[in-house]
Structures are given as structure tokens and as C-alpha cells.
PDB file of C-alpha atoms in Angstrom:
ATOM      1  CA  MET V   1     -31.424  82.946 -11.204  1.00 45.00           C
ATOM      2  CA  ILE V   2     -32.003  79.760 -10.980  1.00 49.00           C
ATOM      3  CA  SER V   3     -35.193  78.710 -12.815  1.00 53.00           C
ATOM      4  CA  VAL V   4     -36.609  75.046 -13.006  1.00 53.00           C
ATOM      5  CA  THR V   5     -39.846  76.033 -14.860  1.00 45.00           C
ATOM      6  CA  ALA V   6     -38.578  75.191 -18.274  1.00 46.00           C
ATOM      7  CA  MET V   7     -37.162  72.476 -17.125  1.00 47.00           C
ATOM      8  CA  VAL V   8     -40.425  70.594 -16.193  1.00 43.00           C
ATOM      9  CA  ARG V   9     -42.924  72.291 -18.171  1.00 44.00           C
ATOM     10  CA  ARG V  10     -43.868  68.852 -19.374  1.00 44.00           C
ATOM     11  CA  ALA V  11     -46.249  66.313 -19.413  1.00 39.00           C
ATOM     12  CA  VAL V  12     -46.513  64.893 -16.265  1.00 41.00           C
ATOM     13  CA  ALA V  13     -47.194  60.669 -17.583  1.00 48.00           C
ATOM     14  CA  ASP V  14     -43.565  61.869 -19.330  1.00 85.00           C
ATOM     15  CA  LYS V  15     -40.504  60.546 -17.967  1.00 94.00           C
ATOM     16  CA  LEU V  16     -38.011  63.199 -17.803  1.00 97.00           C
ATOM     17  CA  PRO V  17     -35.138  62.243 -20.280  1.00 98.00           C
ATOM     18  CA  ILE V  18     -31.623  63.032 -18.063  1.00 98.00           C
ATOM     19  CA  ALA V  19     -28.098  62.521 -18.577  1.00 98.00           C
ATOM     20  CA  VAL V  20     -25.536  62.129 -16.564  1.00 98.00           C
ATOM     21  CA  LEU V  21     -21.788  63.304 -16.088  1.00 98.00           C
ATOM     22  CA  VAL V  22     -19.297  61.107 -14.306  1.00 97.00           C
ATOM     23  CA  SER V  23     -15.479  60.900 -13.861  1.00 95.00           C
ATOM     24  CA  GLY V  24     -15.489  57.987 -11.292  1.00 94.00           C
ATOM     25  CA  THR V  25     -16.713  54.248 -10.088  1.00 95.00           C
ATOM     26  CA  GLY V  26     -20.369  55.636 -10.636  1.00 96.00           C
ATOM     27  CA  THR V  27     -22.062  54.318  -7.027  1.00 97.00           C
ATOM     28  CA  ASN V  28     -24.032  57.603  -7.753  1.00 97.00           C
ATOM     29  CA  LEU V  29     -24.796  56.867 -11.644  1.00 98.00           C
ATOM     30  CA  GLN V  30     -26.124  53.153 -10.082  1.00 98.00           C
ATOM     31  CA  ALA V  31     -28.182  54.677  -7.684  1.00 98.00           C
ATOM     32  CA  LEU V  32     -30.251  56.820 -10.310  1.00 98.00           C
ATOM     33  CA  LEU V  33     -30.122  53.148 -12.907  1.00 98.00           C
ATOM     34  CA  ASP V  34     -31.070  51.273  -9.661  1.00 98.00           C
ATOM     35  CA  THR V  35     -34.206  53.677  -8.930  1.00 98.00           C
ATOM     36  CA  VAL V  36     -35.516  56.247 -11.543  1.00 97.00           C
ATOM     37  CA  HIS V  37     -34.677  55.167 -14.662  1.00 97.00           C
ATOM     38  CA  GLY V  38     -37.404  53.836 -16.622  1.00 96.00           C
ATOM     39  CA  ARG V  39     -39.404  54.892 -13.671  1.00 96.00           C
ATOM     40  CA  GLU V  40     -39.936  58.572 -12.886  1.00 96.00           C
ATOM     41  CA  ALA V  41     -36.403  59.305 -15.708  1.00 97.00           C
ATOM     42  CA  GLN V  42     -35.111  57.685 -18.684  1.00 97.00           C
ATOM     43  CA  VAL V  43     -31.404  57.731 -18.426  1.00 98.00           C
ATOM     44  CA  VAL V  44     -30.465  59.023 -21.900  1.00 98.00           C
ATOM     45  CA  GLY V  45     -26.807  59.581 -22.105  1.00 98.00           C
ATOM     46  CA  VAL V  46     -23.165  59.519 -19.448  1.00 98.00           C
ATOM     47  CA  ALA V  47     -20.576  61.346 -20.740  1.00 98.00           C
ATOM     48  CA  SER V  48     -17.214  61.426 -18.512  1.00 97.00           C
ATOM     49  CA  SER V  49     -14.327  63.036 -18.453  1.00 94.00           C
ATOM     50  CA  VAL V  50     -12.300  60.395 -17.610  1.00 96.00           C
ATOM     51  CA  PRO V  51     -11.877  57.848 -20.475  1.00 95.00           C
ATOM     52  CA  ASP V  52     -11.752  54.589 -18.541  1.00 94.00           C
ATOM     53  CA  ALA V  53     -13.797  55.677 -16.087  1.00 96.00           C
ATOM     54  CA  PRO V  54     -15.694  52.337 -14.450  1.00 96.00           C
ATOM     55  CA  ALA V  55     -19.183  54.461 -14.754  1.00 97.00           C
ATOM     56  CA  LEU V  56     -19.111  54.361 -18.395  1.00 97.00           C
ATOM     57  CA  ALA V  57     -19.049  50.476 -18.326  1.00 97.00           C
ATOM     58  CA  ARG V  58     -22.202  50.570 -16.332  1.00 97.00           C
ATOM     59  CA  ALA V  59     -24.128  52.601 -18.723  1.00 97.00           C
ATOM     60  CA  GLN V  60     -23.058  50.664 -21.677  1.00 97.00           C
ATOM     61  CA  ALA V  61     -24.270  47.565 -19.696  1.00 96.00           C
ATOM     62  CA  LEU V  62     -27.667  49.066 -19.790  1.00 97.00           C
ATOM     63  CA  GLY V  63     -27.237  49.947 -23.453  1.00 97.00           C
ATOM     64  CA  ILE V  64     -27.313  53.632 -22.652  1.00 98.00           C
ATOM     65  CA  ALA V  65     -24.684  56.253 -24.794  1.00 98.00           C
ATOM     66  CA  THR V  66     -21.978  56.906 -23.836  1.00 98.00           C
ATOM     67  CA  GLY V  67     -19.646  59.778 -24.408  1.00 98.00           C
ATOM     68  CA  VAL V  68     -15.631  60.442 -22.953  1.00 97.00           C
ATOM     69  CA  PHE V  69     -14.372  64.780 -23.496  1.00 97.00           C
ATOM     70  CA  PRO V  70     -11.217  64.906 -21.726  1.00 94.00           C
ATOM     71  CA  ARG V  71     -10.265  68.125 -21.332  1.00 90.00           C
ATOM     72  CA  ALA V  72      -6.706  67.082 -22.378  1.00 92.00           C
ATOM     73  CA  ASP V  73      -8.875  67.034 -25.475  1.00 95.00           C
ATOM     74  CA  PHE V  74      -9.236  70.497 -25.949  1.00 96.00           C
ATOM     75  CA  PRO V  75      -7.967  74.100 -26.421  1.00 96.00           C
ATOM     76  CA  ASP V  76      -9.782  75.031 -23.327  1.00 95.00           C
ATOM     77  CA  ARG V  77     -12.925  74.314 -21.256  1.00 94.00           C
ATOM     78  CA  GLY V  78     -15.064  76.517 -23.165  1.00 95.00           C
ATOM     79  CA  THR V  79     -14.889  74.345 -26.415  1.00 96.00           C
ATOM     80  CA  ARG V  80     -15.351  71.617 -24.237  1.00 97.00           C
ATOM     81  CA  ASP V  81     -17.996  72.281 -23.038  1.00 97.00           C
ATOM     82  CA  VAL V  82     -19.622  73.131 -26.237  1.00 97.00           C
ATOM     83  CA  ALA V  83     -18.961  69.947 -27.496  1.00 98.00           C
ATOM     84  CA  LEU V  84     -19.823  68.246 -24.217  1.00 98.00           C
ATOM     85  CA  GLY V  85     -23.522  70.676 -24.624  1.00 98.00           C
ATOM     86  CA  ASP V  86     -24.019  69.282 -28.488  1.00 98.00           C
ATOM     87  CA  TRP V  87     -23.706  65.991 -26.663  1.00 98.00           C
ATOM     88  CA  VAL V  88     -26.146  65.789 -24.316  1.00 98.00           C
ATOM     89  CA  GLN V  89     -28.783  67.875 -26.132  1.00 97.00           C
ATOM     90  CA  GLY V  90     -28.025  65.653 -29.026  1.00 97.00           C
ATOM     91  CA  ARG V  91     -29.655  62.543 -26.672  1.00 97.00           C
ATOM     92  CA  GLY V  92     -32.457  64.748 -25.907  1.00 97.00           C
ATOM     93  CA  ALA V  93     -31.570  65.476 -22.628  1.00 98.00           C
ATOM     94  CA  ARG V  94     -33.719  67.363 -20.010  1.00 97.00           C
ATOM     95  CA  LEU V  95     -32.160  67.413 -17.282  1.00 98.00           C
ATOM     96  CA  VAL V  96     -28.264  67.124 -16.676  1.00 98.00           C
ATOM     97  CA  VAL V  97     -26.893  65.328 -13.286  1.00 98.00           C
ATOM     98  CA  LEU V  98     -23.479  65.761 -12.463  1.00 98.00           C
ATOM     99  CA  ALA V  99     -22.567  62.642 -10.617  1.00 97.00           C
ATOM    100  CA  GLY V 100     -19.373  62.799  -8.928  1.00 93.00           C
ATOM    101  CA  TYR V 101     -18.376  64.705 -11.859  1.00 95.00           C
ATOM    102  CA  MET V 102     -15.032  66.157 -11.155  1.00 92.00           C
ATOM    103  CA  GLU V 103     -14.525  69.200 -13.561  1.00 92.00           C
ATOM    104  CA  LEU V 104     -16.112  72.464 -13.699  1.00 93.00           C
ATOM    105  CA  LEU V 105     -18.810  73.427 -16.206  1.00 96.00           C
ATOM    106  CA  GLY V 106     -18.489  77.110 -17.187  1.00 95.00           C
ATOM    107  CA  ALA V 107     -21.580  79.262 -18.851  1.00 95.00           C
ATOM    108  CA  ALA V 108     -20.787  77.577 -22.699  1.00 95.00           C
ATOM    109  CA  PHE V 109     -22.538  74.437 -21.222  1.00 97.00           C
ATOM    110  CA  LEU V 110     -24.776  75.934 -18.444  1.00 97.00           C
ATOM    111  CA  ASP V 111     -26.593  78.403 -20.334  1.00 96.00           C
ATOM    112  CA  ARG V 112     -27.902  75.735 -22.318  1.00 96.00           C
ATOM    113  CA  PHE V 113     -29.644  74.154 -19.744  1.00 97.00           C
ATOM    114  CA  PRO V 114     -31.168  77.330 -17.432  1.00 95.00           C
ATOM    115  CA  GLY V 115     -32.414  75.485 -14.568  1.00 93.00           C
ATOM    116  CA  ALA V 116     -31.746  71.892 -15.651  1.00 97.00           C
ATOM    117  CA  VAL V 117     -28.188  71.245 -14.238  1.00 98.00           C
ATOM    118  CA  ILE V 118     -27.650  69.563 -10.213  1.00 98.00           C
ATOM    119  CA  ASN V 119     -24.702  68.315  -8.428  1.00 98.00           C
ATOM    120  CA  VAL V 120     -24.540  65.660  -5.368  1.00 98.00           C
ATOM    121  CA  HIS V 121     -21.666  67.279  -2.958  1.00 98.00           C
ATOM    122  CA  PRO V 122     -20.025  65.685   0.102  1.00 98.00           C
ATOM    123  CA  SER V 123     -20.542  68.347   2.807  1.00 98.00           C
ATOM    124  CA  LEU V 124     -23.775  70.554   4.134  1.00 98.00           C
ATOM    125  CA  LEU V 125     -23.172  73.555   1.573  1.00 98.00           C
ATOM    126  CA  PRO V 126     -22.350  76.746   2.179  1.00 97.00           C
ATOM    127  CA  ALA V 127     -19.646  74.734   4.501  1.00 98.00           C
ATOM    128  CA  PHE V 128     -16.860  73.041   2.406  1.00 98.00           C
ATOM    129  CA  PRO V 129     -17.366  73.772  -1.119  1.00 97.00           C
ATOM    130  CA  GLY V 130     -14.867  72.605  -4.082  1.00 96.00           C
ATOM    131  CA  LEU V 131     -12.588  69.803  -3.689  1.00 95.00           C
ATOM    132  CA  ALA V 132     -11.249  67.765  -0.569  1.00 96.00           C
ATOM    133  CA  ALA V 133     -14.975  68.778   1.164  1.00 98.00           C
ATOM    134  CA  ILE V 134     -14.502  66.204   3.869  1.00 98.00           C
ATOM    135  CA  GLU V 135     -10.882  66.403   4.286  1.00 98.00           C
ATOM    136  CA  GLN V 136     -12.155  70.118   4.888  1.00 98.00           C
ATOM    137  CA  ALA V 137     -14.595  69.406   7.033  1.00 98.00           C
ATOM    138  CA  LEU V 138     -12.213  67.372   9.193  1.00 97.00           C
ATOM    139  CA  ALA V 139      -9.710  69.791   9.375  1.00 97.00           C
ATOM    140  CA  TYR V 140     -11.920  72.297  11.000  1.00 97.00           C
ATOM    141  CA  GLY V 141     -13.179  69.824  13.863  1.00 97.00           C
ATOM    142  CA  VAL V 142     -17.523  69.139  12.698  1.00 97.00           C
ATOM    143  CA  LYS V 143     -19.280  66.857  14.096  1.00 97.00           C
ATOM    144  CA  VAL V 144     -21.952  66.440  11.911  1.00 98.00           C
ATOM    145  CA  PHE V 145     -21.255  66.150   7.931  1.00 98.00           C
ATOM    146  CA  GLY V 146     -23.591  65.576   5.632  1.00 98.00           C
ATOM    147  CA  VAL V 147     -25.068  65.502   1.444  1.00 98.00           C
ATOM    148  CA  THR V 148     -26.031  68.611  -0.860  1.00 98.00           C
ATOM    149  CA  VAL V 149     -28.035  68.727  -4.096  1.00 98.00           C
ATOM    150  CA  HIS V 150     -28.106  71.751  -5.204  1.00 98.00           C
ATOM    151  CA  PHE V 151     -28.323  73.398  -8.702  1.00 98.00           C
ATOM    152  CA  VAL V 152     -25.485  74.131 -10.715  1.00 97.00           C
ATOM    153  CA  ASP V 153     -24.169  78.032 -11.203  1.00 96.00           C
ATOM    154  CA  THR V 154     -20.941  79.609 -12.866  1.00 93.00           C
ATOM    155  CA  GLY V 155     -19.671  79.410  -9.466  1.00 94.00           C
ATOM    156  CA  VAL V 156     -18.260  76.295  -6.850  1.00 95.00           C
ATOM    157  CA  ASP V 157     -20.737  74.492  -5.378  1.00 96.00           C
ATOM    158  CA  SER V 158     -22.477  77.975  -5.198  1.00 96.00           C
ATOM    159  CA  GLY V 159     -26.378  77.544  -6.297  1.00 96.00           C
ATOM    160  CA  PRO V 160     -29.082  76.654  -4.724  1.00 97.00           C
ATOM    161  CA  VAL V 161     -30.216  74.007  -2.574  1.00 97.00           C
ATOM    162  CA  LEU V 162     -32.415  71.643  -3.506  1.00 97.00           C
ATOM    163  CA  LEU V 163     -32.105  68.651  -0.667  1.00 98.00           C
ATOM    164  CA  GLN V 164     -29.639  67.943   2.375  1.00 98.00           C
ATOM    165  CA  ARG V 165     -28.992  65.257   5.148  1.00 98.00           C
ATOM    166  CA  ALA V 166     -27.191  65.264   7.678  1.00 98.00           C
ATOM    167  CA  ILE V 167     -25.597  62.450  10.103  1.00 98.00           C
ATOM    168  CA  GLU V 168     -23.396  63.553  13.698  1.00 98.00           C
ATOM    169  CA  LEU V 169     -19.954  61.287  13.070  1.00 97.00           C
ATOM    170  CA  PRO V 170     -18.683  62.841  16.381  1.00 95.00           C
ATOM    171  CA  ALA V 171     -15.580  60.402  17.173  1.00 94.00           C
ATOM    172  CA  VAL V 172     -14.572  60.365  12.837  1.00 94.00           C
ATOM    173  CA  ARG V 173     -11.176  61.232  11.639  1.00 94.00           C
ATOM    174  CA  ASP V 174     -10.914  59.258   8.822  1.00 97.00           C
ATOM    175  CA  PRO V 175     -11.910  60.538   5.292  1.00 97.00           C
ATOM    176  CA  GLN V 176     -12.996  57.229   4.300  1.00 96.00           C
ATOM    177  CA  GLU V 177     -14.971  56.590   7.228  1.00 97.00           C
ATOM    178  CA  VAL V 178     -17.092  59.614   6.905  1.00 98.00           C
ATOM    179  CA  LEU V 179     -17.193  59.139   3.417  1.00 97.00           C
ATOM    180  CA  ALA V 180     -18.926  55.474   3.481  1.00 97.00           C
ATOM    181  CA  ALA V 181     -21.374  57.177   6.110  1.00 97.00           C
ATOM    182  CA  LEU V 182     -22.588  59.314   3.754  1.00 98.00           C
ATOM    183  CA  ARG V 183     -22.475  57.154   0.912  1.00 97.00           C
ATOM    184  CA  PRO V 184     -26.540  55.916   1.474  1.00 98.00           C
ATOM    185  CA  LEU V 185     -27.164  59.604   1.539  1.00 98.00           C
ATOM    186  CA  GLU V 186     -26.227  60.483  -1.348  1.00 98.00           C
ATOM    187  CA  HIS V 187     -27.469  57.466  -3.285  1.00 98.00           C
ATOM    188  CA  ALA V 188     -30.776  58.433  -1.459  1.00 98.00           C
ATOM    189  CA  LEU V 189     -31.196  61.535  -1.762  1.00 98.00           C
ATOM    190  CA  LEU V 190     -29.924  61.870  -6.066  1.00 98.00           C
ATOM    191  CA  PRO V 191     -32.394  60.124  -7.314  1.00 98.00           C
ATOM    192  CA  GLU V 192     -34.957  61.683  -4.771  1.00 98.00           C
ATOM    193  CA  ALA V 193     -34.205  64.871  -6.157  1.00 98.00           C
ATOM    194  CA  VAL V 194     -34.674  63.872  -9.941  1.00 98.00           C
ATOM    195  CA  ARG V 195     -37.831  62.135  -8.724  1.00 97.00           C
ATOM    196  CA  LEU V 196     -39.006  65.980  -7.351  1.00 97.00           C
ATOM    197  CA  LEU V 197     -37.968  67.476 -10.505  1.00 97.00           C
ATOM    198  CA  ALA V 198     -39.139  64.985 -13.182  1.00 96.00           C
ATOM    199  CA  ARG V 199     -42.954  65.605 -10.875  1.00 94.00           C
ATOM    200  CA  GLY V 200     -42.729  69.098 -11.426  1.00 93.00           C
ATOM    201  CA  ALA V 201     -42.541  69.788  -7.774  1.00 94.00           C
ATOM    202  CA  VAL V 202     -40.008  71.557  -6.887  1.00 95.00           C
ATOM    203  CA  VAL V 203     -40.495  75.692  -7.311  1.00 93.00           C
ATOM    204  CA  ALA V 204     -38.209  78.798  -6.227  1.00 91.00           C
ATOM    205  CA  ASP V 205     -39.630  80.381  -3.361  1.00 90.00           C
ATOM    206  CA  PRO V 206     -40.797  84.279  -4.853  1.00 90.00           C
ATOM    207  CA  GLU V 207     -39.498  85.714  -1.812  1.00 91.00           C
ATOM    208  CA  ASN V 208     -36.137  84.016  -2.274  1.00 93.00           C
ATOM    209  CA  PRO V 209     -35.237  83.129  -5.696  1.00 87.00           C
ATOM    210  CA  ARG V 210     -32.525  81.029  -3.901  1.00 92.00           C
ATOM    211  CA  ARG V 211     -34.341  79.202  -1.314  1.00 94.00           C
ATOM    212  CA  MET V 212     -36.261  75.721  -3.177  1.00 93.00           C
ATOM    213  CA  ALA V 213     -39.494  74.635  -1.975  1.00 90.00           C
ATOM    214  CA  ILE V 214     -41.801  71.403  -2.688  1.00 90.00           C
ATOM    215  CA  ARG V 215     -44.587  71.269  -3.895  1.00 83.00           C
ATOM    216  CA  SER V 216     -46.612  69.553  -0.917  1.00 71.00           C
ATOM    217  CA  GLY V 217     -48.632  66.843  -2.041  1.00 60.00           C
ATOM    218  CA  GLU V 218     -46.063  65.929  -4.796  1.00 45.00           C
ATOM    219  CA  GLY V 219     -43.536  63.098  -3.983  1.00 40.00           C
TER     220      GLY V 219
END
């Protein structure tokens, strides 16, 4: 069960300290830096599984602490997760945002940030979880694509949904065209999720803990 209460039990005037995990170019990181960073939230660290990920340069340009945790540098995923969790906690992060992070996180990491790890995924979950979501959707022949921001649990894209947005693309067949159409949705939805969490506007429905509700009048 996801609990968001511990993460949002804070003064509303405070900026929510967040750590962002990345593996690639960092366009979703840039969206966060351009919108919520220094406003509702403060990006206190950016970590990557890829040593030369261009996303790291985006953070370094703003003087944000960066860390690199390649899977190959650790004997197993659990050891990597402990080291990564130590680093994130050392930055003082209260929310962890996966923004194109292409590694699974296990209990050794997630248990340290209960209800405080979110991910952006290029499909309307629970449809097409995991890798190659866009290719999966194209192969299935769907006409409507979308983006989901969800809480992360120990499954594969199986945590409670926070926000979703859809777009009709009935004639598109190229994964890159779909990705290009979904990027603006990702860049809007991920910062919006951070804003809502920073304001304490997200609550679990008492009748269905998997269903996240947005408090009226918030965000």
C-alpha cells in the first residue's frame, strides 16, 4: 500500500526537496528544472545509472549535486540500491522522481522512501508496462496513446496511478513519432505531479488505497 502522508507532512511554505534519477538526455529533468525547481520544489540531487548521461550536465550547469551508480560497479542490485539510497538520503530528498531512469529499484531502496517515489511512463498503465511501451502499443494496434505518472512499488510499473493524459494518434506507426507526441505530455504531467505532492494535495481514497485523489482547491 502506498502512503503519501509521511512525505507531505511538512510546512506548506517549504520547498519540497527532490532527487531525480535519470539515465538519458534528461528532457524530463529539464522540464522539472524549468518549472518547479526553486518554486514548489528544490532539486537537491540528480543521480544516474549511466556515467556519461547528458542529463547530468543539465544538473551540473546549475550547481546541483550529481552522482553516478552504474549497475556494473556493484555486486548485485541490492547493494547498488543501498548505496543509491544513502546518497539520496544524504542530499535530504523527501521525494524521488524517476525521469527516464532505466533501472529497476528494489525494496532496499523503496522501503527507505515509502510513498515518495514516482515515475513517468509512456503508456496508459496498466497497459504496456515495462520496456518498449510505445512499441508494445503500436504492435497491439491502439489508436490512443498516453502518459502515466505513478507511484513506484517493487513491481514493474505496477504502483498506484497519480496522473494520466491521453492523445489520439490513429494513423501513426513510427515509435519516434509517438514519442515526439508524448514528450509534451510528459513535460507537463511530471511537474504537475510534483506540484501536487509538494502542496500535500494527493490523498489515498480510503475505500481504495490504490486510487489517488486530488484534494479540491489544491494545485
